mmCIF file of C-alpha atoms and ligand atoms in Angstrom:
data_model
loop_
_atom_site.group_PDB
_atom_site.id
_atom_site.type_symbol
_atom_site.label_atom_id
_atom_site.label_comp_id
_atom_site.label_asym_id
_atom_site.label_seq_id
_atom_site.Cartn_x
_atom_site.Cartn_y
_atom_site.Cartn_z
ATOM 1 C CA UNK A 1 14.658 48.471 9.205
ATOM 2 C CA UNK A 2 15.783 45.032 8.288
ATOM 3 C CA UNK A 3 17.952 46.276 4.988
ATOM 4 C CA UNK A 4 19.162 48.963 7.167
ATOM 5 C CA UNK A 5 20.565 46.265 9.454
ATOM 6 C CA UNK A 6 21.892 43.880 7.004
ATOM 7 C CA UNK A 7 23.922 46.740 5.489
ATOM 8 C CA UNK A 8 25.318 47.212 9.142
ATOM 9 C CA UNK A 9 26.073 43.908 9.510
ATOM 10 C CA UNK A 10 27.689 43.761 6.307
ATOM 11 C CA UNK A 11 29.945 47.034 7.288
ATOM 12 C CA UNK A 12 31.467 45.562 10.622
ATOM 13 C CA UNK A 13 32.101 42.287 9.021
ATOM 14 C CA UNK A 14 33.958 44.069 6.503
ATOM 15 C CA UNK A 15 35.623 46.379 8.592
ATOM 16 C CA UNK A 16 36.719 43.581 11.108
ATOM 17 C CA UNK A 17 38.174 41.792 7.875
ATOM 18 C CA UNK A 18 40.573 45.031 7.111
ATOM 19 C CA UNK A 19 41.557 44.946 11.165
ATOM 20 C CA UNK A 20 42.399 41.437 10.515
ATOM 21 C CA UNK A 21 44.144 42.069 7.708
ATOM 22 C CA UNK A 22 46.601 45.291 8.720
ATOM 23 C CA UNK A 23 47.017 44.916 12.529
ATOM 24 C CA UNK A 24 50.497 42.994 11.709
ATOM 25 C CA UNK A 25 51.602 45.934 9.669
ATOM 26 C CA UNK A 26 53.064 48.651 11.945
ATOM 27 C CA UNK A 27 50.610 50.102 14.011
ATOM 28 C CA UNK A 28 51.137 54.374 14.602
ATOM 29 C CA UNK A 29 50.169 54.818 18.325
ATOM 30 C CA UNK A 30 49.207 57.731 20.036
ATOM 31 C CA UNK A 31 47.596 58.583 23.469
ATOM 32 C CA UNK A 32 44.748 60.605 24.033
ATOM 33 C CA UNK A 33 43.503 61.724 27.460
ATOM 34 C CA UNK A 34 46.112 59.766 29.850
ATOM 35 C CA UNK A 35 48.870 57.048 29.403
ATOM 36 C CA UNK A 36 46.497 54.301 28.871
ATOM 37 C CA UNK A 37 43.719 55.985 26.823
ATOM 38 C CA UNK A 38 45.001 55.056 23.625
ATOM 39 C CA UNK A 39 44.295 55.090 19.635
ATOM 40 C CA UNK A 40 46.251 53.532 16.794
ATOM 41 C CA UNK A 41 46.106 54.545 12.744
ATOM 42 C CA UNK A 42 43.390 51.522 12.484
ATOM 43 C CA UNK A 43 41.118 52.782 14.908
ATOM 44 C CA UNK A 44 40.812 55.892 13.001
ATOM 45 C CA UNK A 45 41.044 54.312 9.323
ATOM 46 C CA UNK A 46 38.215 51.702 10.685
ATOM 47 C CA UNK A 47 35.693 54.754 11.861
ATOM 48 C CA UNK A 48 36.399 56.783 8.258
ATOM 49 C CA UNK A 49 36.064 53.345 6.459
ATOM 50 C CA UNK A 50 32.432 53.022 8.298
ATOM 51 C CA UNK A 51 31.665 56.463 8.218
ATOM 52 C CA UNK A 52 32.533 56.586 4.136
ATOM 53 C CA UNK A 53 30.116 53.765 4.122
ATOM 54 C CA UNK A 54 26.890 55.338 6.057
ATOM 55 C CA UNK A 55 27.268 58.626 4.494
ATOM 56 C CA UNK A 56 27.354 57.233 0.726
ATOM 57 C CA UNK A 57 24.263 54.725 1.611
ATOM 58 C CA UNK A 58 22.330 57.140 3.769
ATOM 59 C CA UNK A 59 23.698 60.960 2.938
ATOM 60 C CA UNK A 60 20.860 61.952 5.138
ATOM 61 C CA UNK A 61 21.892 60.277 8.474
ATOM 62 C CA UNK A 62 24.120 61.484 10.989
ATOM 63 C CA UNK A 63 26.985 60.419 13.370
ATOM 64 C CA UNK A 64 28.324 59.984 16.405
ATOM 65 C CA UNK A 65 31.645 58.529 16.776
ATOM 66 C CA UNK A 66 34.844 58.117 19.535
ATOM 67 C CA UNK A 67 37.343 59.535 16.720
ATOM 68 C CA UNK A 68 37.472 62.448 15.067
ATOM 69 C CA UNK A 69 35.297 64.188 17.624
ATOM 70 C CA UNK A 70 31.721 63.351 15.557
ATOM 71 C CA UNK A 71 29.276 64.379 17.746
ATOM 72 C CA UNK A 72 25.574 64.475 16.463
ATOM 73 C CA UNK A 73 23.045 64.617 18.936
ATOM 74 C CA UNK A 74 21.524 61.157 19.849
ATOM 75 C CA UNK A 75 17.656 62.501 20.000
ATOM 76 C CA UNK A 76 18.058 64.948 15.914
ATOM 77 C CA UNK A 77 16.780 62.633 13.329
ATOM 78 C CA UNK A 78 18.893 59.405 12.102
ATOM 79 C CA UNK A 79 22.014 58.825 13.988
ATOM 80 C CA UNK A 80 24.228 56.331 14.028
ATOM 81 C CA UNK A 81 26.669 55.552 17.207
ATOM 82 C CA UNK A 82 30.225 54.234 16.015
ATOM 83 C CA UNK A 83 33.153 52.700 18.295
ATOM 84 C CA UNK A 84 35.537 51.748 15.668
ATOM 85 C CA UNK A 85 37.864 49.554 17.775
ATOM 86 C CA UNK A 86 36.729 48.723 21.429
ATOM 87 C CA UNK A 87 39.137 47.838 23.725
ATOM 88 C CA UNK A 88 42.411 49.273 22.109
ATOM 89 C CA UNK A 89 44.629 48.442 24.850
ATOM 90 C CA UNK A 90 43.967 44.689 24.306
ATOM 91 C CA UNK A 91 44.215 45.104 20.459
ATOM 92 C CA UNK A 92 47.266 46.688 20.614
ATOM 93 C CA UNK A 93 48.697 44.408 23.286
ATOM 94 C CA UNK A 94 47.316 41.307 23.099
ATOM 95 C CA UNK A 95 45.363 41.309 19.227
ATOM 96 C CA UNK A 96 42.550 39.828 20.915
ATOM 97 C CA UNK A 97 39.439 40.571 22.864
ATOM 98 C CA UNK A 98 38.431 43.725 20.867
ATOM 99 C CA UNK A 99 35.122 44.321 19.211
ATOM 100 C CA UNK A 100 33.513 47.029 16.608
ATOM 101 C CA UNK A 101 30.551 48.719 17.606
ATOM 102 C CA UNK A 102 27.557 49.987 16.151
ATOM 103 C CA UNK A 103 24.288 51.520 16.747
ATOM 104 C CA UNK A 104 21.405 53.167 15.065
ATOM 105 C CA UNK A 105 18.588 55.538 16.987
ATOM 106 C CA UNK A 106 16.014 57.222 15.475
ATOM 107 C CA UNK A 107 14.940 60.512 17.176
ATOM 108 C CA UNK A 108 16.154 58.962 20.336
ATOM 109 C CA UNK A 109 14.770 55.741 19.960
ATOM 110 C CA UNK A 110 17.641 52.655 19.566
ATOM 111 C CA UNK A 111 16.736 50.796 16.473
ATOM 112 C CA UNK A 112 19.502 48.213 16.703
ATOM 113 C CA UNK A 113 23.363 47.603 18.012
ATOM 114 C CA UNK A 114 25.922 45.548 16.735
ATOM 115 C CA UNK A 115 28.908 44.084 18.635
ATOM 116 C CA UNK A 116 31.429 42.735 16.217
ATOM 117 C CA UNK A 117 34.275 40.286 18.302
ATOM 118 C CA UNK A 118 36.724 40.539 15.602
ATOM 119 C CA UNK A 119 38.954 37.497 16.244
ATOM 120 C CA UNK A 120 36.390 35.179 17.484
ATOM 121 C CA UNK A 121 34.132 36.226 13.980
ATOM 122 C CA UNK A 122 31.084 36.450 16.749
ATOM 123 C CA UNK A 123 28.482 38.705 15.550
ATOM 124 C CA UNK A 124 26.017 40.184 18.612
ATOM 125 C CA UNK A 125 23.253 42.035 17.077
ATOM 126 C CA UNK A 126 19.291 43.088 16.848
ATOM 127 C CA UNK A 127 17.073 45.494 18.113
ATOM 128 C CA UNK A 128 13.089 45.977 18.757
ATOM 129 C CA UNK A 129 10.960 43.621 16.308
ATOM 130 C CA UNK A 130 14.093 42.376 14.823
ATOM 131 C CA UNK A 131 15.971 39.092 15.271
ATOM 132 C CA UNK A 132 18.374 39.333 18.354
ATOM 133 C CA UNK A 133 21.023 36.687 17.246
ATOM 134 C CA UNK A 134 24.589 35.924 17.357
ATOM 135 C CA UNK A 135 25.753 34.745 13.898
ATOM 136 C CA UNK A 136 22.923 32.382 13.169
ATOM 137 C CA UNK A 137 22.178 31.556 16.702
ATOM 138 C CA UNK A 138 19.263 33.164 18.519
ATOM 139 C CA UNK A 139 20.188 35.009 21.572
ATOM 140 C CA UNK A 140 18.440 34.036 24.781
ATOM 141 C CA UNK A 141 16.316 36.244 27.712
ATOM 142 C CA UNK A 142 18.156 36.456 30.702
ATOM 143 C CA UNK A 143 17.095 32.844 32.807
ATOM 144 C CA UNK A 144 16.903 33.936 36.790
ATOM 145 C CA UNK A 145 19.913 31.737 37.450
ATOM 146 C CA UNK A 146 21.131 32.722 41.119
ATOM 147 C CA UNK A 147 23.506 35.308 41.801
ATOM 148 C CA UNK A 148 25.811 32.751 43.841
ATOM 149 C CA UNK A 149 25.818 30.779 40.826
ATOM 150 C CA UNK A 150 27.161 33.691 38.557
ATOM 151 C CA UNK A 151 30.518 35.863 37.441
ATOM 152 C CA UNK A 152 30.453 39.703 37.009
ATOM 153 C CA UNK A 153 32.605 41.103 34.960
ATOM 154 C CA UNK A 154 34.330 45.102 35.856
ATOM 155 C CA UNK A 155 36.382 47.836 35.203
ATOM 156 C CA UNK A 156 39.380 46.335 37.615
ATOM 157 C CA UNK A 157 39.397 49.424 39.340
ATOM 158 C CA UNK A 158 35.728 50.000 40.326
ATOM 159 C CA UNK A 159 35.891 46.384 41.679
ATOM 160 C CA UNK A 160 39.298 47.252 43.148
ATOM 161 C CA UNK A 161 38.480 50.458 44.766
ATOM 162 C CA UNK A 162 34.616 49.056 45.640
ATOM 163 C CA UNK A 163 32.795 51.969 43.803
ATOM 164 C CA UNK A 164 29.446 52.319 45.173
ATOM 165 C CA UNK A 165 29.536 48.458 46.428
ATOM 166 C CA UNK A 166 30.437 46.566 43.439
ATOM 167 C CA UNK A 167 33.079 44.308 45.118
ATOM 168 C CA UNK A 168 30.612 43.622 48.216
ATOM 169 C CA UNK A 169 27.724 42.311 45.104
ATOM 170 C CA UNK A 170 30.307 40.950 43.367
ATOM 171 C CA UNK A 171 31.766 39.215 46.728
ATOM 172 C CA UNK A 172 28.122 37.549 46.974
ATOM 173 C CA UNK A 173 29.018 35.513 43.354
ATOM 174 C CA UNK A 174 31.433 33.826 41.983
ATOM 175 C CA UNK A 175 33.634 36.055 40.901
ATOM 176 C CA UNK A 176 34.860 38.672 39.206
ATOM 177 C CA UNK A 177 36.084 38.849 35.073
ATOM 178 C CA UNK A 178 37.844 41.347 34.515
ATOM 179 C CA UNK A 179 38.275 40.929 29.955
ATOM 180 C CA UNK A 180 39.495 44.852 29.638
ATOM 181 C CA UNK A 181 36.642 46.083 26.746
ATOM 182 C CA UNK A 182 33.105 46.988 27.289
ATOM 183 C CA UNK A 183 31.995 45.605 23.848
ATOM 184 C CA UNK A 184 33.236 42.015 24.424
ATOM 185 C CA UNK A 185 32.267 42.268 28.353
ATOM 186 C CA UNK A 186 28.806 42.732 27.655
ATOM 187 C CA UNK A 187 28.493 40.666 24.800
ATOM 188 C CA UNK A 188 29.590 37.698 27.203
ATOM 189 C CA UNK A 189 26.786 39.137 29.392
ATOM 190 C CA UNK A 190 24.235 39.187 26.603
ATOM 191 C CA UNK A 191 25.503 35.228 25.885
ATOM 192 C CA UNK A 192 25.154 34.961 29.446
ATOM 193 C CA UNK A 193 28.700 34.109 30.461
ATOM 194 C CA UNK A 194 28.553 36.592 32.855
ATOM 195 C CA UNK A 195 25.193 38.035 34.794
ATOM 196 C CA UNK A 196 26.264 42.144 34.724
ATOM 197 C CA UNK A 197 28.977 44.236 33.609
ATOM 198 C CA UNK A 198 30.156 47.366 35.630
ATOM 199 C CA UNK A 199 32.030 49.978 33.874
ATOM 200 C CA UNK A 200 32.940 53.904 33.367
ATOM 201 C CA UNK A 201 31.840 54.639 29.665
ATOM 202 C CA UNK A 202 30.994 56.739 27.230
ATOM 203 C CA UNK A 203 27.778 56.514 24.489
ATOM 204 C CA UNK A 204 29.530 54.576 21.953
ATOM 205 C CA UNK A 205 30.564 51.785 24.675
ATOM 206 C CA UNK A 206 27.082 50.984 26.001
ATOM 207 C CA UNK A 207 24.642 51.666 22.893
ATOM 208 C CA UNK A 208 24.841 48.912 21.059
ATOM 209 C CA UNK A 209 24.788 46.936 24.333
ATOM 210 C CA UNK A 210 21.660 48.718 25.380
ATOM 211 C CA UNK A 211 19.716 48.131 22.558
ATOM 212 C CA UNK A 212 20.040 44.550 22.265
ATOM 213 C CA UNK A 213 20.206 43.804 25.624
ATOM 214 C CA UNK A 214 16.992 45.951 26.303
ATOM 215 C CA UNK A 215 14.807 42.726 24.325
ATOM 216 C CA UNK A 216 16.749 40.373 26.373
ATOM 217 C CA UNK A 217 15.734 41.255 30.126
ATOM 218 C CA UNK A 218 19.095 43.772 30.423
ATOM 219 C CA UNK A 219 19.106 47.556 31.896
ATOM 220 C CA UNK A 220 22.152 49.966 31.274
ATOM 221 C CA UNK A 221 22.066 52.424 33.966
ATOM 222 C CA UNK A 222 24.089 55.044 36.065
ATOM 223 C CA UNK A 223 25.067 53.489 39.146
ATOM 224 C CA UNK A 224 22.763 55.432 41.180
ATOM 225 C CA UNK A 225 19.667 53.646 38.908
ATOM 226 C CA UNK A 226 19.132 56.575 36.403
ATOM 227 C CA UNK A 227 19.063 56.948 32.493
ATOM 228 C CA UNK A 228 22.299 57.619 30.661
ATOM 229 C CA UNK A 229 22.638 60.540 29.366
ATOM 230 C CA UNK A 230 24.789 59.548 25.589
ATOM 231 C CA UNK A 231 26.732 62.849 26.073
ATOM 232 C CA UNK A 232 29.569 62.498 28.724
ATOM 233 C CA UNK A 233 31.574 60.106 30.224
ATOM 234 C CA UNK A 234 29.568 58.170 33.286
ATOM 235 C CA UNK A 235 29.427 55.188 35.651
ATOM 236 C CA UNK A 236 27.283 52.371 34.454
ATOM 237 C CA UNK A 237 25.977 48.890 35.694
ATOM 238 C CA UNK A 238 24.404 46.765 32.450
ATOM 239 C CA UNK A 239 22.303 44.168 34.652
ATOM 240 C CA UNK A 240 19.370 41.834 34.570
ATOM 241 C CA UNK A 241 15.781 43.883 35.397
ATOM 242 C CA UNK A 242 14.425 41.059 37.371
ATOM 243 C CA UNK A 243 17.702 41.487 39.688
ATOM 244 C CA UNK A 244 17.889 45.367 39.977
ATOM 245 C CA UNK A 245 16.245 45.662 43.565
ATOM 246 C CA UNK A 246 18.691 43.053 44.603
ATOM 247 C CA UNK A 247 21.841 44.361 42.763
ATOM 248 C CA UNK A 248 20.744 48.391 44.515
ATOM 249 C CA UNK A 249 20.484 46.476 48.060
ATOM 250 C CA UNK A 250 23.658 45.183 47.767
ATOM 251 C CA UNK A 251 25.573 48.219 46.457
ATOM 252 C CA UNK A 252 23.802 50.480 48.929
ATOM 253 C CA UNK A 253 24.574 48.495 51.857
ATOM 254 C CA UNK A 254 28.362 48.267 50.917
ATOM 255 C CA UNK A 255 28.790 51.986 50.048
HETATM 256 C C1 IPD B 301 37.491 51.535 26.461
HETATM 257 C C2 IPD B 301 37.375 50.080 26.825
HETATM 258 C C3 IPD B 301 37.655 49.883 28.304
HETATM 259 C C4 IPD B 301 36.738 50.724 29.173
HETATM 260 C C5 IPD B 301 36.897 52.171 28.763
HETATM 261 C C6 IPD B 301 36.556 52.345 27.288
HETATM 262 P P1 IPD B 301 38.327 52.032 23.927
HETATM 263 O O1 IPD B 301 37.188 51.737 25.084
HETATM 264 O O2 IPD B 301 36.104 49.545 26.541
HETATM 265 O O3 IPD B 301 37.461 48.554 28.681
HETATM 266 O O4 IPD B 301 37.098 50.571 30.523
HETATM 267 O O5 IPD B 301 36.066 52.987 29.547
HETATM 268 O O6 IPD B 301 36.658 53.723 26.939
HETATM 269 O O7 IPD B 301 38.990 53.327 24.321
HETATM 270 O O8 IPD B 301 39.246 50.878 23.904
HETATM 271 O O9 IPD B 301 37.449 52.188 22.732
HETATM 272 CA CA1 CA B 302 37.502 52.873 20.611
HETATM 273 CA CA1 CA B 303 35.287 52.054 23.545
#
């Protein structure tokens, strides 16, 4: 499993180096299921660049990707997960604060996720019985530190609208963070920036996330405390185990 990750590591680093290199050129633009649900000629280049890759190293694989509506099951044989650009909105408008994803399941079972923070060249990635690092610094388990001494980053408007009680368990911290991409939100929760990350995502937001943060003390659930499903679109809290009683009580009571 450890070639199979150093050729994924090697793929996002080179497909964040071609991001880096076109997104001054003009970007095409298009929307997809509202206004703000958008995807640009680089997101789609990226994923075929990537998916070129996997299928000419490992013809026997198969995908699952935002673009291009690949869709392999997650639990048939090899498959790998594939968010070309996360957090489009901010590449397009700010070029910063967007991240490649990656992950790899076998039958079901996440093998490792990568998280790929193009501008900041900040590398999240590991999995089960493999090194769980960022670059060439090892990432640590989540430490207990206190709620009231911790941020929690959102989907603006679940904390806005107080879905299900985040804003009451998020009133109970510091703060809110509110950094507009999954990837890069819960990679600052995995470098423990911020304690939990509450969002409204599909597969190929959260598995990479899952997967590493799974060997660091970190649950992604549905907001009601169940398994996702890596089909459709759904609610989801990535949060420390040792604190899910605590986060439930909160959420429940503000509901
Ligand atoms: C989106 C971003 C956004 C989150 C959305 C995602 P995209 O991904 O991560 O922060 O709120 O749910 O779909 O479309 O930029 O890959
Ligand atoms: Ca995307
Ligand atoms: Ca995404």
């Amino acid at each position: 499993m450890e070639s199979k990750l150093q050729f994924a590591q090697a793929l996002v680093r080179q497909a964040g180096s071609y991001i880096r290199q076109h997104m001054s050129d003009d970007l095409a633009i298009e929307t997809k299921s509202r206004y703000d649900d958008l995807v640009t000629n680089l997101d789609k280049d990226t994923q075929n660049f990537v998916v070129e890759a996997i299928q000419t190293a490992y013809p026997d694989d198969f995908l699952m990707g935002e673009e291009n509506n690949l869709r392999h099951p997650i639990k048939d044989g090899n498959v790998w997960v594939i968010d070309p650009i996360d957090g489009t909105v901010n590449f397009i408008v700010q070029k910063e604060d967007f991240a490649i994803m990656l992950a790899y399941f076998e039958d079901g079972v996440g093998q490792f996720g990568l998280i790929y923070d193009v501008m900041q060249d900040k590398l999240y990635s590991g999995g089960p019985d493999l090194p769980l690092m960022m670059n060439d610094q090892t990432l640590e388990a989540f430490d207990n530190r206190p709620l009231t001494r911790s941020l929690i980053g959102s989907n603006g408007s679940m904390y806005a609208h107080n879905v299900s009680g985040i804003s009451n368990l998020i009133n109970q911290t510091l703060g809110v963070r509110v950094y507009g991409g999954a990837g890069i939100s819960m990679a600052h929760v995995l470098s423990g920036r911020l304690l939990a990350y509450f969002s409204h995502l599909y597969p190929w937001d959260y598995a990479a996330a899952q997967i590493i943060g799974s060997q660091l003390g970190y649950e992604l659930l549905t907001l009601d405390g169940e398994q996702v499903d890596y089909q459709s679109r759904q609610m989801v809290m990535f949060i420390p185990s040792a604190y899910k009683q605590t986060i439930q009580d909160y959420m429940e009571r503000g509901k």
